[in-house]
């Protein structure tokens, strides 16, 4: 089985062909937005951090920014910095060049004499990259090149017994073809970690799954906090989920039944093929951000209550098992598998519906979030002051 993708010089394969305008820090984000608006075929992200950070937060920011540029959907990157931030444009560019050999240039607003000069130079560089990207053709690529992120948000009871099991079927199908899937949201494994850990391919992976959940709770307890304050959310409760454990038992269904071959840190690229766990917080947008930085070319997002979220780098397509939600938010949701909720179709049939939509998106169909130009980015803060 193959899909039509864009082969990169670093050996990876994209399903989109973007030129990324990447800010090193918040002070450069608006300049990046203006540059991208002037160059069709380019995208930008908003970076609300990148300066005056404690070391752990700085490291997380840099992991995400490097991962964005290295994502297979990116043809090349224009980095823009201010000039007085902790990690400037040259340093970030050099760090990116160590992990990918795709085209990259960088500029500093202070060095170039202000915003207008920087925009002029960056627009020229971005246009040249877009012109080069525009002549690249899609080629047949093996499914082993695909990494699908698995996310659920705005969950209700139908997420756990309909949309997530159907997505789990897709996850198993892709893994059987040689692809990889990534499930994140450590907080939404708590209470079901013992069930999930049984899928560990080795005893070490079993223990890692238990450990990341314990460490997350211990971290919060050390600061006098309880993860159950925000979990389940008010929307989850209105949708029929009464406890974190109940939510987690439904959440893990989206990962299917395949052996888990690796547990990776937040925003890190998997080194193995198959079912992957990424240790992230539970906030949807932070999870999506981390998985995209970790190399996911797209994200399948199940939702019972509905969500509009999207990202510029990787398409995010939505799936629901709640018919009322689909009718109410069909301008945001791609796939309705509510017939599984009512017993009209099987998990396998629901999974095939999701798989068909996914393949169309892989080969160029725009998601609804992409048509709106949505791009939500949230970089997790490792150190928090409470």
Tab-separated table of C-alpha atoms in Angstrom:
chain	number	residue	atom	x	y	z
A	1	UNK	CA	0.000	0.000	0.000
A	2	UNK	CA	1.284	3.455	-0.914
A	3	UNK	CA	0.241	7.091	-0.759
A	4	UNK	CA	1.256	10.062	-2.886
A	5	UNK	CA	3.644	12.242	-0.921
A	6	UNK	CA	6.500	14.722	-1.150
A	7	UNK	CA	9.925	13.145	-0.698
A	8	UNK	CA	12.362	15.258	1.323
A	9	UNK	CA	16.167	15.335	1.056
A	10	UNK	CA	16.401	14.086	4.664
A	11	UNK	CA	14.556	10.889	3.695
A	12	UNK	CA	11.176	11.786	5.197
A	13	UNK	CA	7.896	12.182	3.316
A	14	UNK	CA	5.359	14.992	3.603
A	15	UNK	CA	1.664	15.100	2.755
A	16	UNK	CA	1.745	18.901	2.486
A	17	UNK	CA	4.402	21.113	0.874
A	18	UNK	CA	4.642	24.247	2.988
A	19	UNK	CA	7.251	26.943	3.415
A	20	UNK	CA	7.313	27.815	7.119
A	21	UNK	CA	7.897	31.337	8.429
A	22	UNK	CA	9.138	30.562	11.941
A	23	UNK	CA	9.541	33.112	14.778
A	24	UNK	CA	12.228	32.492	17.371
A	25	UNK	CA	10.222	34.392	19.975
A	26	UNK	CA	6.984	36.280	20.585
A	27	UNK	CA	8.596	39.558	19.496
A	28	UNK	CA	9.063	38.173	15.976
A	29	UNK	CA	5.663	36.515	15.599
A	30	UNK	CA	3.856	39.479	14.075
A	31	UNK	CA	6.641	40.057	11.560
A	32	UNK	CA	6.342	36.400	10.544
A	33	UNK	CA	2.587	36.813	10.129
A	34	UNK	CA	3.058	39.800	7.797
A	35	UNK	CA	5.679	37.955	5.728
A	36	UNK	CA	3.431	34.913	5.339
A	37	UNK	CA	0.486	37.060	4.295
A	38	UNK	CA	2.579	38.389	1.428
A	39	UNK	CA	3.729	34.986	0.146
A	40	UNK	CA	1.125	32.543	-1.118
A	41	UNK	CA	2.206	29.004	-0.334
A	42	UNK	CA	3.833	29.922	2.966
A	43	UNK	CA	2.518	29.420	6.489
A	44	UNK	CA	3.420	30.844	9.882
A	45	UNK	CA	2.872	29.926	13.498
A	46	UNK	CA	2.484	32.183	16.531
A	47	UNK	CA	5.189	31.700	19.150
A	48	UNK	CA	4.138	33.245	22.457
A	49	UNK	CA	7.392	32.431	24.233
A	50	UNK	CA	11.045	32.061	23.265
A	51	UNK	CA	12.727	34.552	25.582
A	52	UNK	CA	13.455	35.135	29.298
A	53	UNK	CA	12.530	31.522	30.054
A	54	UNK	CA	13.882	29.213	32.727
A	55	UNK	CA	16.092	26.527	31.214
A	56	UNK	CA	13.516	23.713	31.159
A	57	UNK	CA	10.957	25.908	29.396
A	58	UNK	CA	13.571	27.206	26.975
A	59	UNK	CA	14.511	23.631	26.103
A	60	UNK	CA	10.875	22.742	25.444
A	61	UNK	CA	10.387	25.802	23.227
A	62	UNK	CA	13.474	24.914	21.204
A	63	UNK	CA	12.388	21.269	20.880
A	64	UNK	CA	9.052	22.379	19.430
A	65	UNK	CA	10.510	24.993	17.066
A	66	UNK	CA	13.147	22.584	15.741
A	67	UNK	CA	10.503	19.902	15.352
A	68	UNK	CA	8.222	22.215	13.409
A	69	UNK	CA	10.950	22.971	10.858
A	70	UNK	CA	11.865	19.274	10.614
A	71	UNK	CA	8.253	18.123	10.161
A	72	UNK	CA	7.985	16.275	6.825
A	73	UNK	CA	5.211	18.613	5.644
A	74	UNK	CA	7.696	21.499	5.552
A	75	UNK	CA	9.643	22.097	2.321
A	76	UNK	CA	11.832	24.826	3.807
A	77	UNK	CA	11.939	27.379	6.615
A	78	UNK	CA	12.514	31.114	6.995
A	79	UNK	CA	13.505	31.830	10.605
A	80	UNK	CA	12.950	35.352	11.945
A	81	UNK	CA	14.255	36.514	15.313
A	82	UNK	CA	14.410	39.820	17.158
A	83	UNK	CA	18.055	39.840	18.189
A	84	UNK	CA	18.155	39.947	21.991
A	85	UNK	CA	16.329	36.693	22.817
A	86	UNK	CA	18.019	33.769	24.555
A	87	UNK	CA	18.202	31.656	21.380
A	88	UNK	CA	18.605	33.884	18.351
A	89	UNK	CA	17.859	33.226	14.711
A	90	UNK	CA	21.352	31.971	13.868
A	91	UNK	CA	21.439	29.559	16.787
A	92	UNK	CA	17.987	28.188	15.967
A	93	UNK	CA	18.844	27.883	12.284
A	94	UNK	CA	22.050	25.994	13.095
A	95	UNK	CA	20.166	23.672	15.459
A	96	UNK	CA	17.617	22.924	12.733
A	97	UNK	CA	20.397	22.273	10.213
A	98	UNK	CA	21.736	19.544	12.505
A	99	UNK	CA	18.532	17.503	12.206
A	100	UNK	CA	17.410	18.190	8.629
A	101	UNK	CA	19.052	19.306	5.386
A	102	UNK	CA	15.992	21.064	3.973
A	103	UNK	CA	16.307	24.688	2.763
A	104	UNK	CA	16.572	27.270	5.563
A	105	UNK	CA	17.512	30.939	5.947
A	106	UNK	CA	17.263	33.323	8.884
A	107	UNK	CA	17.023	37.027	9.677
A	108	UNK	CA	17.170	39.237	12.774
A	109	UNK	CA	14.902	42.273	13.062
A	110	UNK	CA	17.421	44.349	15.036
A	111	UNK	CA	20.261	43.415	12.690
A	112	UNK	CA	18.292	44.291	9.565
A	113	UNK	CA	17.349	47.726	10.872
A	114	UNK	CA	13.732	47.103	11.792
A	115	UNK	CA	10.525	45.500	10.628
A	116	UNK	CA	10.232	46.825	7.021
A	117	UNK	CA	13.731	45.726	6.006
A	118	UNK	CA	13.287	42.327	7.630
A	119	UNK	CA	9.953	41.802	5.889
A	120	UNK	CA	11.459	42.763	2.531
A	121	UNK	CA	14.330	40.276	2.877
A	122	UNK	CA	12.206	37.490	4.321
A	123	UNK	CA	9.506	37.881	1.649
A	124	UNK	CA	12.109	37.547	-1.083
A	125	UNK	CA	13.602	34.436	0.502
A	126	UNK	CA	10.175	32.889	1.100
A	127	UNK	CA	9.099	33.530	-2.491
A	128	UNK	CA	12.177	31.757	-3.789
A	129	UNK	CA	11.447	28.752	-1.570
A	130	UNK	CA	7.792	28.652	-2.577
A	131	UNK	CA	8.773	28.760	-6.257
A	132	UNK	CA	11.080	25.785	-5.703
A	133	UNK	CA	8.404	23.931	-3.737
A	134	UNK	CA	5.808	24.556	-6.437
A	135	UNK	CA	7.600	22.381	-8.973
A	136	UNK	CA	7.951	19.385	-6.667
A	137	UNK	CA	5.579	16.556	-7.569
A	138	UNK	CA	3.950	13.974	-5.347
A	139	UNK	CA	5.408	10.474	-5.698
A	140	UNK	CA	4.274	7.021	-4.547
A	141	UNK	CA	5.548	6.424	-1.003
A	142	UNK	CA	5.264	3.441	1.293
A	143	UNK	CA	2.925	3.579	4.273
A	144	UNK	CA	5.931	3.090	6.554
A	145	UNK	CA	6.647	6.794	5.993
A	146	UNK	CA	3.392	7.856	7.677
A	147	UNK	CA	3.052	8.954	11.317
A	148	UNK	CA	-0.536	9.641	12.386
A	149	UNK	CA	-1.231	11.517	15.609
A	150	UNK	CA	-4.222	10.320	17.645
A	151	UNK	CA	-6.062	12.923	19.701
A	152	UNK	CA	-9.394	13.224	21.487
A	153	UNK	CA	-10.886	16.377	22.930
A	154	UNK	CA	-14.239	17.726	23.944
A	155	UNK	CA	-14.982	14.108	24.812
A	156	UNK	CA	-18.330	12.672	25.822
A	157	UNK	CA	-19.577	9.136	26.386
A	158	UNK	CA	-19.772	8.452	22.641
A	159	UNK	CA	-16.046	9.166	22.310
A	160	UNK	CA	-15.197	6.156	24.461
A	161	UNK	CA	-17.548	3.610	22.900
A	162	UNK	CA	-17.792	4.824	19.296
A	163	UNK	CA	-15.335	7.329	17.804
A	164	UNK	CA	-12.265	6.144	19.739
A	165	UNK	CA	-12.739	2.397	19.080
A	166	UNK	CA	-13.289	3.172	15.391
A	167	UNK	CA	-10.087	5.214	15.320
A	168	UNK	CA	-8.359	2.374	17.177
A	169	UNK	CA	-9.315	0.094	14.292
A	170	UNK	CA	-7.623	2.567	11.910
A	171	UNK	CA	-4.535	2.689	14.123
A	172	UNK	CA	-4.188	-1.101	14.032
A	173	UNK	CA	-4.758	-1.162	10.271
A	174	UNK	CA	-2.062	1.436	9.636
A	175	UNK	CA	0.432	-0.303	11.904
A	176	UNK	CA	-0.167	-3.567	10.052
A	177	UNK	CA	0.807	-1.679	6.871
A	178	UNK	CA	4.063	-0.488	8.459
A	179	UNK	CA	2.943	3.000	9.515
A	180	UNK	CA	3.172	4.498	12.997
A	181	UNK	CA	0.579	6.103	15.250
A	182	UNK	CA	1.204	8.360	18.240
A	183	UNK	CA	-1.091	8.616	21.253
A	184	UNK	CA	-0.377	11.400	23.759
A	185	UNK	CA	-2.226	13.032	26.706
A	186	UNK	CA	-0.575	11.384	29.716
A	187	UNK	CA	-3.149	12.822	32.116
A	188	UNK	CA	-5.860	11.023	30.130
A	189	UNK	CA	-4.127	7.694	30.607
A	190	UNK	CA	-4.314	7.970	34.401
A	191	UNK	CA	-6.726	5.400	35.795
A	192	UNK	CA	-6.320	3.218	32.716
A	193	UNK	CA	-2.532	3.024	32.630
A	194	UNK	CA	-2.539	-0.544	33.949
A	195	UNK	CA	-4.734	-1.590	30.992
A	196	UNK	CA	-2.611	0.296	28.471
A	197	UNK	CA	0.656	-0.971	29.939
A	198	UNK	CA	-0.325	-4.558	29.130
A	199	UNK	CA	0.163	-3.637	25.482
A	200	UNK	CA	3.831	-2.814	26.068
A	201	UNK	CA	6.011	-4.832	23.713
A	202	UNK	CA	8.535	-5.294	26.525
A	203	UNK	CA	8.542	-5.142	30.308
A	204	UNK	CA	10.521	-1.915	30.063
A	205	UNK	CA	7.816	-0.237	27.971
A	206	UNK	CA	5.144	-1.559	30.352
A	207	UNK	CA	6.988	0.083	33.246
A	208	UNK	CA	7.548	3.340	31.325
A	209	UNK	CA	3.808	3.758	30.770
A	210	UNK	CA	3.130	3.274	34.482
A	211	UNK	CA	5.995	5.630	35.372
A	212	UNK	CA	4.986	8.588	33.190
A	213	UNK	CA	1.515	8.554	34.755
A	214	UNK	CA	2.901	8.325	38.291
A	215	UNK	CA	5.458	11.055	37.621
A	216	UNK	CA	2.758	13.377	36.279
A	217	UNK	CA	0.621	12.997	39.390
A	218	UNK	CA	3.640	13.255	41.700
A	219	UNK	CA	4.738	16.456	39.967
A	220	UNK	CA	1.365	18.051	40.556
A	221	UNK	CA	1.110	16.800	44.148
A	222	UNK	CA	4.530	18.328	44.899
A	223	UNK	CA	3.017	21.720	44.091
A	224	UNK	CA	-0.194	21.070	46.007
A	225	UNK	CA	-2.237	20.462	42.874
A	226	UNK	CA	-4.614	17.682	41.784
A	227	UNK	CA	-5.100	16.791	38.114
A	228	UNK	CA	-8.718	15.940	38.860
A	229	UNK	CA	-9.523	19.612	39.390
A	230	UNK	CA	-9.666	20.087	35.606
A	231	UNK	CA	-10.421	16.509	34.599
A	232	UNK	CA	-13.040	15.692	33.555
A	233	UNK	CA	-13.932	19.131	32.193
A	234	UNK	CA	-17.432	20.612	32.583
A	235	UNK	CA	-18.159	19.634	28.976
A	236	UNK	CA	-16.998	16.063	29.626
A	237	UNK	CA	-19.359	15.838	32.591
A	238	UNK	CA	-22.287	17.199	30.615
A	239	UNK	CA	-21.482	14.542	28.004
A	240	UNK	CA	-21.754	11.741	30.547
A	241	UNK	CA	-18.175	11.268	31.827
A	242	UNK	CA	-18.129	11.312	35.618
A	243	UNK	CA	-14.480	10.577	36.549
A	244	UNK	CA	-10.980	10.824	35.127
A	245	UNK	CA	-10.733	7.030	35.201
A	246	UNK	CA	-13.901	6.683	33.135
A	247	UNK	CA	-12.612	9.244	30.654
A	248	UNK	CA	-9.215	7.531	30.408
A	249	UNK	CA	-10.734	4.098	29.774
A	250	UNK	CA	-12.500	5.568	26.743
A	251	UNK	CA	-9.505	7.666	25.702
A	252	UNK	CA	-7.088	4.755	25.310
A	253	UNK	CA	-9.412	3.015	22.829
A	254	UNK	CA	-8.215	5.321	20.057
A	255	UNK	CA	-4.807	3.634	20.231
A	256	UNK	CA	-6.138	0.256	19.102
A	257	UNK	CA	-4.695	-3.028	20.309
A	258	UNK	CA	-1.253	-3.229	18.674
A	259	UNK	CA	1.833	-3.667	20.868
A	260	UNK	CA	3.300	-0.365	22.071
A	261	UNK	CA	6.894	-0.274	20.863
A	262	UNK	CA	8.165	3.024	22.284
A	263	UNK	CA	7.474	5.790	24.815
A	264	UNK	CA	8.919	9.151	23.747
A	265	UNK	CA	9.279	12.505	25.464
A	266	UNK	CA	7.098	15.454	24.524
A	267	UNK	CA	7.827	16.768	21.040
A	268	UNK	CA	10.406	14.079	20.254
A	269	UNK	CA	10.459	12.036	17.051
A	270	UNK	CA	9.858	8.294	17.449
A	271	UNK	CA	12.777	6.041	16.603
A	272	UNK	CA	10.668	2.937	15.989
A	273	UNK	CA	7.706	2.015	13.774
A	274	UNK	CA	4.386	1.014	15.285
A	275	UNK	CA	2.271	2.175	18.224
A	276	UNK	CA	3.938	5.035	20.110
A	277	UNK	CA	3.100	6.817	23.368
A	278	UNK	CA	4.201	10.461	23.721
A	279	UNK	CA	4.390	11.890	27.244
A	280	UNK	CA	2.435	15.164	27.010
A	281	UNK	CA	-0.059	17.210	29.015
A	282	UNK	CA	-3.785	16.776	28.419
A	283	UNK	CA	-4.536	20.128	26.757
A	284	UNK	CA	-5.563	19.349	23.180
A	285	UNK	CA	-3.655	22.152	21.477
A	286	UNK	CA	-0.449	21.446	23.426
A	287	UNK	CA	-0.770	17.754	22.489
A	288	UNK	CA	-1.250	18.556	18.806
A	289	UNK	CA	1.721	20.941	18.936
A	290	UNK	CA	3.949	18.269	20.500
A	291	UNK	CA	2.912	15.508	18.094
A	292	UNK	CA	3.466	17.732	15.050
A	293	UNK	CA	6.890	18.701	16.395
A	294	UNK	CA	7.487	14.960	16.802
A	295	UNK	CA	6.960	14.380	13.091
A	296	UNK	CA	3.252	13.568	12.704
A	297	UNK	CA	2.138	14.562	9.216
A	298	UNK	CA	-1.527	14.622	10.254
A	299	UNK	CA	-3.754	14.187	13.307
A	300	UNK	CA	-7.024	12.292	13.659
A	301	UNK	CA	-9.052	14.077	16.347
A	302	UNK	CA	-12.110	12.467	17.907
A	303	UNK	CA	-14.631	14.674	19.681
A	304	UNK	CA	-18.013	14.195	21.277
A	305	UNK	CA	-18.737	17.831	22.095
A	306	UNK	CA	-17.080	19.347	18.997
A	307	UNK	CA	-13.919	21.362	18.334
A	308	UNK	CA	-12.710	23.706	15.559
A	309	UNK	CA	-8.948	23.409	16.198
A	310	UNK	CA	-6.446	23.145	13.360
A	311	UNK	CA	-2.753	23.622	12.673
A	312	UNK	CA	-0.897	25.230	9.776
A	313	UNK	CA	1.775	22.526	9.507
A	314	UNK	CA	-0.321	19.349	9.676
A	315	UNK	CA	-3.991	18.757	8.799
A	316	UNK	CA	-6.228	17.873	11.745
A	317	UNK	CA	-9.420	16.052	10.819
A	318	UNK	CA	-12.317	15.556	13.230
A	319	UNK	CA	-14.380	12.470	13.962
A	320	UNK	CA	-17.467	12.198	16.145
A	321	UNK	CA	-19.763	9.428	17.311
A	322	UNK	CA	-22.388	11.942	18.403
A	323	UNK	CA	-24.973	12.632	15.685
A	324	UNK	CA	-26.288	15.805	17.346
A	325	UNK	CA	-22.760	17.205	17.562
A	326	UNK	CA	-22.106	16.445	13.904
A	327	UNK	CA	-25.323	18.163	12.825
A	328	UNK	CA	-24.534	21.161	15.014
A	329	UNK	CA	-20.837	21.413	14.002
A	330	UNK	CA	-20.661	19.840	10.546
A	331	UNK	CA	-18.691	22.892	9.387
A	332	UNK	CA	-15.873	21.744	11.686
A	333	UNK	CA	-16.140	17.937	11.691
A	334	UNK	CA	-15.224	15.671	8.764
A	335	UNK	CA	-16.461	12.237	9.811
A	336	UNK	CA	-19.712	11.141	11.472
A	337	UNK	CA	-19.630	7.597	12.855
A	338	UNK	CA	-22.718	8.044	15.024
A	339	UNK	CA	-24.274	5.051	13.261
A	340	UNK	CA	-21.881	3.015	15.400
A	341	UNK	CA	-23.389	4.598	18.523
A	342	UNK	CA	-26.869	3.556	17.436
A	343	UNK	CA	-25.761	0.059	16.407
A	344	UNK	CA	-26.377	0.551	12.684
A	345	UNK	CA	-22.761	-0.184	11.670
A	346	UNK	CA	-19.827	-2.125	13.121
A	347	UNK	CA	-16.555	-0.796	14.521
A	348	UNK	CA	-14.855	-2.133	11.410
A	349	UNK	CA	-17.217	-0.272	9.082
A	350	UNK	CA	-16.834	2.949	11.091
A	351	UNK	CA	-13.071	2.517	10.938
A	352	UNK	CA	-13.149	2.104	7.179
A	353	UNK	CA	-15.124	5.351	6.861
A	354	UNK	CA	-12.423	7.157	8.857
A	355	UNK	CA	-9.654	5.478	6.863
A	356	UNK	CA	-11.180	6.534	3.529
A	357	UNK	CA	-11.410	10.165	4.659
A	358	UNK	CA	-7.865	10.041	6.005
A	359	UNK	CA	-6.463	8.796	2.698
A	360	UNK	CA	-8.191	11.577	0.772
A	361	UNK	CA	-6.687	14.151	3.135
A	362	UNK	CA	-3.241	12.575	2.843
A	363	UNK	CA	-3.370	13.017	-0.920
A	364	UNK	CA	-4.455	16.653	-0.834
A	365	UNK	CA	-8.057	17.125	0.270
A	366	UNK	CA	-8.191	20.077	2.667
A	367	UNK	CA	-9.639	19.631	6.119
A	368	UNK	CA	-12.270	22.083	7.277
A	369	UNK	CA	-9.781	23.679	9.667
A	370	UNK	CA	-7.351	24.124	6.767
A	371	UNK	CA	-9.980	25.897	4.673
A	372	UNK	CA	-10.447	28.381	7.519
A	373	UNK	CA	-6.701	28.924	7.843
A	374	UNK	CA	-6.755	27.820	11.487
A	375	UNK	CA	-3.441	27.304	13.279
A	376	UNK	CA	-3.485	26.694	17.028
A	377	UNK	CA	-0.134	26.345	18.785
A	378	UNK	CA	0.529	25.959	22.523
A	379	UNK	CA	3.987	25.106	23.835
A	380	UNK	CA	3.855	23.307	27.176
A	381	UNK	CA	5.538	24.923	30.173
A	382	UNK	CA	7.620	22.367	32.034
A	383	UNK	CA	8.268	24.672	34.995
A	384	UNK	CA	5.205	26.478	36.327
A	385	UNK	CA	5.038	28.924	39.175
A	386	UNK	CA	1.825	28.452	41.177
